JSON list of C-alpha atoms in Angstrom, two decimals:
[
{"chain": "G", "resi": 646, "resn": "MET", "atom": "CA", "xyz": [-0.04, -0.04, 0.07]},
{"chain": "G", "resi": 647, "resn": "ARG", "atom": "CA", "xyz": [1.19, 3.41, -0.76]},
{"chain": "G", "resi": 648, "resn": "GLU", "atom": "CA", "xyz": [1.70, 6.02, 1.93]},
{"chain": "G", "resi": 649, "resn": "ILE", "atom": "CA", "xyz": [2.83, 9.67, 1.93]},
{"chain": "G", "resi": 650, "resn": "PHE", "atom": "CA", "xyz": [6.52, 9.87, 3.14]},
{"chain": "G", "resi": 651, "resn": "VAL", "atom": "CA", "xyz": [8.38, 13.06, 4.13]},
{"chain": "G", "resi": 652, "resn": "ARG", "atom": "CA", "xyz": [11.82, 13.73, 2.99]},
{"chain": "G", "resi": 653, "resn": "LEU", "atom": "CA", "xyz": [12.78, 16.41, 5.56]},
{"chain": "G", "resi": 654, "resn": "ASP", "atom": "CA", "xyz": [15.82, 17.55, 3.84]},
{"chain": "G", "resi": 655, "resn": "ARG", "atom": "CA", "xyz": [13.94, 18.68, 0.80]},
{"chain": "G", "resi": 656, "resn": "CYS", "atom": "CA", "xyz": [11.17, 20.68, 2.51]},
{"chain": "G", "resi": 657, "resn": "VAL", "atom": "CA", "xyz": [11.76, 24.33, 2.04]},
{"chain": "G", "resi": 658, "resn": "GLY", "atom": "CA", "xyz": [8.46, 25.59, 3.79]},
{"chain": "G", "resi": 659, "resn": "CYS", "atom": "CA", "xyz": [6.78, 26.86, 0.84]},
{"chain": "G", "resi": 660, "resn": "HIS", "atom": "CA", "xyz": [3.38, 25.75, 1.86]},
{"chain": "G", "resi": 661, "resn": "SER", "atom": "CA", "xyz": [2.41, 24.70, -1.45]},
{"chain": "G", "resi": 662, "resn": "CYS", "atom": "CA", "xyz": [1.17, 21.38, -0.13]},
{"chain": "G", "resi": 663, "resn": "GLU", "atom": "CA", "xyz": [-1.04, 23.14, 2.42]},
{"chain": "G", "resi": 664, "resn": "LEU", "atom": "CA", "xyz": [-2.69, 25.49, -0.44]},
{"chain": "G", "resi": 665, "resn": "ALA", "atom": "CA", "xyz": [-3.09, 22.39, -2.57]},
{"chain": "G", "resi": 666, "resn": "CYS", "atom": "CA", "xyz": [-4.75, 20.43, 0.08]},
{"chain": "G", "resi": 667, "resn": "ALA", "atom": "CA", "xyz": [-7.21, 23.22, 0.96]},
{"chain": "G", "resi": 668, "resn": "VAL", "atom": "CA", "xyz": [-8.13, 23.76, -2.78]},
{"chain": "G", "resi": 669, "resn": "GLU", "atom": "CA", "xyz": [-8.60, 19.92, -3.44]},
{"chain": "G", "resi": 670, "resn": "HIS", "atom": "CA", "xyz": [-10.97, 19.92, -0.65]},
{"chain": "G", "resi": 671, "resn": "SER", "atom": "CA", "xyz": [-12.94, 23.06, -1.51]},
{"chain": "G", "resi": 672, "resn": "ARG", "atom": "CA", "xyz": [-16.36, 22.86, -3.37]},
{"chain": "G", "resi": 673, "resn": "SER", "atom": "CA", "xyz": [-15.00, 24.48, -6.54]},
{"chain": "G", "resi": 674, "resn": "ARG", "atom": "CA", "xyz": [-11.45, 22.77, -6.53]},
{"chain": "G", "resi": 675, "resn": "THR", "atom": "CA", "xyz": [-9.95, 26.06, -8.07]},
{"chain": "G", "resi": 676, "resn": "LEU", "atom": "CA", "xyz": [-7.78, 28.45, -6.42]},
{"chain": "G", "resi": 677, "resn": "PHE", "atom": "CA", "xyz": [-9.74, 31.45, -7.30]},
{"chain": "G", "resi": 678, "resn": "GLY", "atom": "CA", "xyz": [-13.05, 29.89, -6.58]},
{"chain": "G", "resi": 679, "resn": "ALA", "atom": "CA", "xyz": [-12.00, 28.55, -3.27]},
{"chain": "G", "resi": 680, "resn": "ILE", "atom": "CA", "xyz": [-10.93, 32.04, -2.05]},
{"chain": "G", "resi": 681, "resn": "ALA", "atom": "CA", "xyz": [-14.57, 33.11, -2.18]},
{"chain": "G", "resi": 682, "resn": "GLU", "atom": "CA", "xyz": [-16.20, 29.97, -0.36]},
{"chain": "G", "resi": 683, "resn": "THR", "atom": "CA", "xyz": [-17.75, 30.13, 2.95]},
{"chain": "G", "resi": 684, "resn": "PRO", "atom": "CA", "xyz": [-16.74, 28.18, 4.90]},
{"chain": "G", "resi": 685, "resn": "ARG", "atom": "CA", "xyz": [-13.17, 28.77, 3.69]},
{"chain": "G", "resi": 686, "resn": "PRO", "atom": "CA", "xyz": [-11.51, 25.63, 2.67]},
{"chain": "G", "resi": 687, "resn": "ARG", "atom": "CA", "xyz": [-9.03, 24.28, 5.13]},
{"chain": "G", "resi": 688, "resn": "ARG", "atom": "CA", "xyz": [-5.84, 22.34, 4.83]},
{"chain": "G", "resi": 689, "resn": "ARG", "atom": "CA", "xyz": [-5.35, 18.85, 6.25]},
{"chain": "G", "resi": 690, "resn": "LEU", "atom": "CA", "xyz": [-1.59, 18.94, 6.76]},
{"chain": "G", "resi": 691, "resn": "TYR", "atom": "CA", "xyz": [0.68, 21.38, 8.55]},
{"chain": "G", "resi": 692, "resn": "VAL", "atom": "CA", "xyz": [4.02, 22.84, 7.67]},
{"chain": "G", "resi": 693, "resn": "GLU", "atom": "CA", "xyz": [5.85, 23.46, 11.10]},
{"chain": "G", "resi": 694, "resn": "TYR", "atom": "CA", "xyz": [9.06, 25.36, 11.70]},
{"chain": "G", "resi": 695, "resn": "VAL", "atom": "CA", "xyz": [11.06, 23.69, 14.48]},
{"chain": "G", "resi": 696, "resn": "LEU", "atom": "CA", "xyz": [14.73, 23.92, 15.26]},
{"chain": "G", "resi": 697, "resn": "GLU", "atom": "CA", "xyz": [15.27, 25.86, 11.95]},
{"chain": "G", "resi": 698, "resn": "ARG", "atom": "CA", "xyz": [13.89, 23.00, 10.02]},
{"chain": "G", "resi": 699, "resn": "LYS", "atom": "CA", "xyz": [10.77, 22.91, 7.94]},
{"chain": "G", "resi": 700, "resn": "MET", "atom": "CA", "xyz": [8.57, 19.90, 8.59]},
{"chain": "G", "resi": 701, "resn": "PRO", "atom": "CA", "xyz": [5.35, 18.96, 6.91]},
{"chain": "G", "resi": 702, "resn": "PHE", "atom": "CA", "xyz": [2.92, 17.15, 9.20]},
{"chain": "G", "resi": 703, "resn": "LEU", "atom": "CA", "xyz": [-0.19, 15.20, 8.25]},
{"chain": "G", "resi": 704, "resn": "CYS", "atom": "CA", "xyz": [-2.13, 12.10, 9.50]},
{"chain": "G", "resi": 705, "resn": "ARG", "atom": "CA", "xyz": [0.08, 8.99, 9.76]},
{"chain": "G", "resi": 706, "resn": "HIS", "atom": "CA", "xyz": [-2.90, 6.60, 9.74]},
{"chain": "G", "resi": 707, "resn": "CYS", "atom": "CA", "xyz": [-1.58, 5.00, 13.17]},
{"chain": "G", "resi": 708, "resn": "GLU", "atom": "CA", "xyz": [-1.87, 1.34, 13.23]},
{"chain": "G", "resi": 709, "resn": "ASP", "atom": "CA", "xyz": [-3.59, 1.45, 16.55]},
{"chain": "G", "resi": 710, "resn": "ALA", "atom": "CA", "xyz": [-5.13, 4.89, 15.93]},
{"chain": "G", "resi": 711, "resn": "PRO", "atom": "CA", "xyz": [-6.19, 6.77, 19.08]},
{"chain": "G", "resi": 712, "resn": "CYS", "atom": "CA", "xyz": [-8.67, 9.02, 17.23]},
{"chain": "G", "resi": 713, "resn": "VAL", "atom": "CA", "xyz": [-10.57, 6.05, 16.12]},
{"chain": "G", "resi": 714, "resn": "ALA", "atom": "CA", "xyz": [-10.68, 4.69, 19.87]},
{"chain": "G", "resi": 715, "resn": "ALA", "atom": "CA", "xyz": [-11.71, 8.14, 21.04]},
{"chain": "G", "resi": 716, "resn": "CYS", "atom": "CA", "xyz": [-14.47, 8.79, 18.61]},
{"chain": "G", "resi": 717, "resn": "ARG", "atom": "CA", "xyz": [-17.73, 8.17, 20.40]},
{"chain": "G", "resi": 718, "resn": "THR", "atom": "CA", "xyz": [-20.01, 8.43, 17.49]},
{"chain": "G", "resi": 719, "resn": "GLY", "atom": "CA", "xyz": [-18.03, 6.24, 14.97]},
{"chain": "G", "resi": 720, "resn": "ALA", "atom": "CA", "xyz": [-17.24, 9.09, 12.54]},
{"chain": "G", "resi": 721, "resn": "MET", "atom": "CA", "xyz": [-13.60, 7.91, 12.67]},
{"chain": "G", "resi": 722, "resn": "THR", "atom": "CA", "xyz": [-12.99, 4.44, 11.37]},
{"chain": "G", "resi": 723, "resn": "GLN", "atom": "CA", "xyz": [-10.08, 2.50, 10.35]},
{"chain": "G", "resi": 724, "resn": "ASP", "atom": "CA", "xyz": [-9.88, 0.01, 7.35]},
{"chain": "G", "resi": 725, "resn": "PRO", "atom": "CA", "xyz": [-8.53, -3.02, 8.96]},
{"chain": "G", "resi": 726, "resn": "VAL", "atom": "CA", "xyz": [-6.68, -4.09, 5.63]},
{"chain": "G", "resi": 727, "resn": "THR", "atom": "CA", "xyz": [-5.18, -0.68, 4.42]},
{"chain": "G", "resi": 728, "resn": "ARG", "atom": "CA", "xyz": [-4.92, 0.91, 8.01]},
{"chain": "G", "resi": 729, "resn": "LEU", "atom": "CA", "xyz": [-6.55, 4.27, 6.33]},
{"chain": "G", "resi": 730, "resn": "VAL", "atom": "CA", "xyz": [-8.36, 6.31, 8.85]},
{"chain": "G", "resi": 731, "resn": "THR", "atom": "CA", "xyz": [-11.32, 8.03, 7.55]},
{"chain": "G", "resi": 732, "resn": "HIS", "atom": "CA", "xyz": [-13.70, 10.51, 8.81]},
{"chain": "G", "resi": 733, "resn": "ASN", "atom": "CA", "xyz": [-17.34, 10.68, 8.05]},
{"chain": "G", "resi": 734, "resn": "PRO", "atom": "CA", "xyz": [-18.47, 14.19, 8.65]},
{"chain": "G", "resi": 735, "resn": "ASP", "atom": "CA", "xyz": [-22.28, 13.16, 8.81]},
{"chain": "G", "resi": 736, "resn": "ARG", "atom": "CA", "xyz": [-21.68, 11.18, 12.04]},
{"chain": "G", "resi": 737, "resn": "CYS", "atom": "CA", "xyz": [-19.13, 13.81, 13.71]},
{"chain": "G", "resi": 738, "resn": "ILE", "atom": "CA", "xyz": [-20.60, 15.75, 16.55]},
{"chain": "G", "resi": 739, "resn": "GLY", "atom": "CA", "xyz": [-17.71, 18.11, 17.21]},
{"chain": "G", "resi": 740, "resn": "CYS", "atom": "CA", "xyz": [-16.46, 16.82, 20.38]},
{"chain": "G", "resi": 741, "resn": "TRP", "atom": "CA", "xyz": [-12.96, 17.24, 19.43]},
{"chain": "G", "resi": 742, "resn": "MET", "atom": "CA", "xyz": [-11.74, 14.14, 21.23]},
{"chain": "G", "resi": 743, "resn": "CYS", "atom": "CA", "xyz": [-9.99, 12.99, 18.17]},
{"chain": "G", "resi": 744, "resn": "THR", "atom": "CA", "xyz": [-8.16, 16.35, 18.12]},
{"chain": "G", "resi": 745, "resn": "MET", "atom": "CA", "xyz": [-7.17, 15.95, 21.74]},
{"chain": "G", "resi": 746, "resn": "VAL", "atom": "CA", "xyz": [-5.72, 12.34, 21.47]},
{"chain": "G", "resi": 747, "resn": "CYS", "atom": "CA", "xyz": [-4.05, 12.67, 18.07]},
{"chain": "G", "resi": 748, "resn": "PRO", "atom": "CA", "xyz": [-0.14, 12.36, 18.85]},
{"chain": "G", "resi": 749, "resn": "TYR", "atom": "CA", "xyz": [0.66, 14.52, 15.74]},
{"chain": "G", "resi": 750, "resn": "GLY", "atom": "CA", "xyz": [-1.81, 17.45, 16.25]},
{"chain": "G", "resi": 751, "resn": "VAL", "atom": "CA", "xyz": [-2.96, 16.97, 12.76]},
{"chain": "G", "resi": 752, "resn": "ILE", "atom": "CA", "xyz": [-6.66, 16.76, 13.05]},
{"chain": "G", "resi": 753, "resn": "GLY", "atom": "CA", "xyz": [-8.11, 20.20, 12.54]},
{"chain": "G", "resi": 754, "resn": "ARG", "atom": "CA", "xyz": [-11.55, 21.73, 13.16]},
{"chain": "G", "resi": 755, "resn": "GLU", "atom": "CA", "xyz": [-14.02, 23.23, 10.73]},
{"chain": "G", "resi": 756, "resn": "TRP", "atom": "CA", "xyz": [-15.79, 25.54, 13.37]},
{"chain": "G", "resi": 757, "resn": "GLU", "atom": "CA", "xyz": [-18.72, 26.40, 10.90]},
{"chain": "G", "resi": 758, "resn": "ARG", "atom": "CA", "xyz": [-19.90, 22.93, 10.65]},
{"chain": "G", "resi": 759, "resn": "ARG", "atom": "CA", "xyz": [-18.48, 21.91, 13.95]},
{"chain": "G", "resi": 760, "resn": "ILE", "atom": "CA", "xyz": [-16.68, 18.78, 12.60]},
{"chain": "G", "resi": 761, "resn": "ALA", "atom": "CA", "xyz": [-13.17, 17.44, 12.55]},
{"chain": "G", "resi": 762, "resn": "LEU", "atom": "CA", "xyz": [-10.96, 17.69, 9.49]},
{"chain": "G", "resi": 763, "resn": "LYS", "atom": "CA", "xyz": [-8.25, 15.21, 8.72]},
{"chain": "G", "resi": 764, "resn": "CYS", "atom": "CA", "xyz": [-6.10, 14.01, 5.73]},
{"chain": "G", "resi": 765, "resn": "ASP", "atom": "CA", "xyz": [-7.85, 11.51, 3.62]},
{"chain": "G", "resi": 766, "resn": "ARG", "atom": "CA", "xyz": [-5.17, 11.13, 1.11]},
{"chain": "G", "resi": 767, "resn": "CYS", "atom": "CA", "xyz": [-7.50, 12.60, -1.71]},
{"chain": "G", "resi": 768, "resn": "PRO", "atom": "CA", "xyz": [-9.41, 9.33, -2.43]},
{"chain": "G", "resi": 769, "resn": "ASP", "atom": "CA", "xyz": [-10.49, 10.54, -5.91]},
{"chain": "G", "resi": 770, "resn": "ARG", "atom": "CA", "xyz": [-6.90, 11.36, -7.16]},
{"chain": "G", "resi": 771, "resn": "GLU", "atom": "CA", "xyz": [-4.23, 8.77, -8.17]},
{"chain": "G", "resi": 772, "resn": "VAL", "atom": "CA", "xyz": [-1.63, 11.14, -6.22]},
{"chain": "G", "resi": 773, "resn": "PRO", "atom": "CA", "xyz": [-2.62, 13.15, -3.21]},
{"chain": "G", "resi": 774, "resn": "ALA", "atom": "CA", "xyz": [-2.74, 16.82, -4.08]},
{"chain": "G", "resi": 775, "resn": "CYS", "atom": "CA", "xyz": [-0.34, 17.83, -1.44]},
{"chain": "G", "resi": 776, "resn": "VAL", "atom": "CA", "xyz": [2.19, 15.33, -2.98]},
{"chain": "G", "resi": 777, "resn": "GLU", "atom": "CA", "xyz": [1.50, 16.52, -6.43]},
{"chain": "G", "resi": 778, "resn": "ALA", "atom": "CA", "xyz": [1.98, 20.23, -5.65]},
{"chain": "G", "resi": 779, "resn": "CYS", "atom": "CA", "xyz": [5.31, 19.91, -3.66]},
{"chain": "G", "resi": 780, "resn": "PRO", "atom": "CA", "xyz": [7.86, 21.53, -6.08]},
{"chain": "G", "resi": 781, "resn": "THR", "atom": "CA", "xyz": [10.94, 19.85, -4.16]},
{"chain": "G", "resi": 782, "resn": "HIS", "atom": "CA", "xyz": [9.48, 16.39, -3.88]},
{"chain": "G", "resi": 783, "resn": "ALA", "atom": "CA", "xyz": [9.87, 16.48, -0.17]},
{"chain": "G", "resi": 784, "resn": "LEU", "atom": "CA", "xyz": [6.48, 14.57, -0.16]},
{"chain": "G", "resi": 785, "resn": "VAL", "atom": "CA", "xyz": [6.33, 11.27, -1.90]},
{"chain": "G", "resi": 786, "resn": "PHE", "atom": "CA", "xyz": [3.56, 8.83, -2.47]},
{"chain": "G", "resi": 787, "resn": "VAL", "atom": "CA", "xyz": [4.99, 5.44, -2.56]},
{"chain": "G", "resi": 788, "resn": "GLU", "atom": "CA", "xyz": [5.23, 1.97, -0.78]},
{"chain": "G", "resi": 789, "resn": "GLU", "atom": "CA", "xyz": [7.34, 1.62, 2.15]},
{"chain": "G", "resi": 790, "resn": "GLU", "atom": "CA", "xyz": [10.00, -0.43, 0.41]},
{"chain": "G", "resi": 791, "resn": "GLU", "atom": "CA", "xyz": [10.29, 2.14, -2.47]},
{"chain": "G", "resi": 792, "resn": "PHE", "atom": "CA", "xyz": [10.93, 4.94, 0.16]},
{"chain": "G", "resi": 793, "resn": "ALA", "atom": "CA", "xyz": [13.44, 2.75, 1.92]},
{"chain": "G", "resi": 794, "resn": "ARG", "atom": "CA", "xyz": [15.20, 2.03, -1.53]},
{"chain": "G", "resi": 795, "resn": "MET", "atom": "CA", "xyz": [15.11, 5.65, -2.36]},
{"chain": "G", "resi": 796, "resn": "SER", "atom": "CA", "xyz": [16.57, 6.79, 0.95]},
{"chain": "G", "resi": 797, "resn": "ARG", "atom": "CA", "xyz": [19.36, 4.12, 0.79]},
{"chain": "G", "resi": 798, "resn": "ARG", "atom": "CA", "xyz": [20.25, 5.28, -2.87]},
{"chain": "G", "resi": 799, "resn": "GLU", "atom": "CA", "xyz": [20.47, 8.97, -1.65]},
{"chain": "G", "resi": 800, "resn": "ALA", "atom": "CA", "xyz": [22.64, 8.01, 1.28]},
{"chain": "G", "resi": 801, "resn": "ALA", "atom": "CA", "xyz": [24.89, 5.93, -1.08]},
{"chain": "G", "resi": 802, "resn": "GLU", "atom": "CA", "xyz": [25.28, 8.99, -3.55]},
{"chain": "G", "resi": 803, "resn": "GLU", "atom": "CA", "xyz": [26.01, 11.35, -0.61]},
{"chain": "G", "resi": 804, "resn": "VAL", "atom": "CA", "xyz": [28.88, 8.87, 0.53]},
{"chain": "G", "resi": 805, "resn": "ALA", "atom": "CA", "xyz": [30.05, 8.28, -2.98]},
{"chain": "G", "resi": 806, "resn": "ARG", "atom": "CA", "xyz": [30.27, 12.28, -3.55]},
{"chain": "G", "resi": 807, "resn": "SER", "atom": "CA", "xyz": [32.35, 12.63, -0.26]},
{"chain": "G", "resi": 808, "resn": "TYR", "atom": "CA", "xyz": [34.54, 9.55, -1.07]},
{"chain": "G", "resi": 809, "resn": "ARG", "atom": "CA", "xyz": [35.20, 11.17, -4.54]},
{"chain": "G", "resi": 810, "resn": "VAL", "atom": "CA", "xyz": [36.08, 14.59, -2.90]},
{"chain": "G", "resi": 811, "resn": "ALA", "atom": "CA", "xyz": [38.51, 12.97, -0.29]},
{"chain": "G", "resi": 812, "resn": "GLY", "atom": "CA", "xyz": [40.15, 10.65, -2.64]}
]
C-alpha cells in the first residue's frame, strides 16, 4: 500500500502542499473559486518550523489509531486491511476528542459545521494533491519498500560524492 512519506531534507517551507490540500477539499476545486467560498476551505496538513527545520505534518494513519478509539460516534473509522483512517462528517458531532488524542496534532476543526478535519489522502486522485504540488519532492507517495530504496540510494550517492572529494 502506498503512503505519503516526508523527505525532511527537501522541504523548503513553501506551503504549496497546504494550499493544494485546501483547494482540493474546496467545493470549486480551483484556487480562485476556493478563495470566495464559505466556509473557507481548510488544509489537512501543516508545515511547522522547528529547530530551524521545516517539517510537513499530516495524518500517519496510526496502526492503533487513538482518534478512532476516542470517537464516540463512529465518525472516525479505520480500514482493517489498508489501515487508512477515514472521517465521516455526517456522524461527527464536533466533540474534538479525536483532536485531543492525536499524537501528531493533525486533526483540525471546521468551526462553521462543527466537524473534525483530517487527511483523507485525496481518495478521488491517483496522487494526493499535497504530493503533486510539492515543488521539491519533499512529499512522496510510494510503498514503504520504495521509500527505503530511495533513501538508501540518496545516502549512497552522498557517501560516493564525499569519497570522490576526499580521494
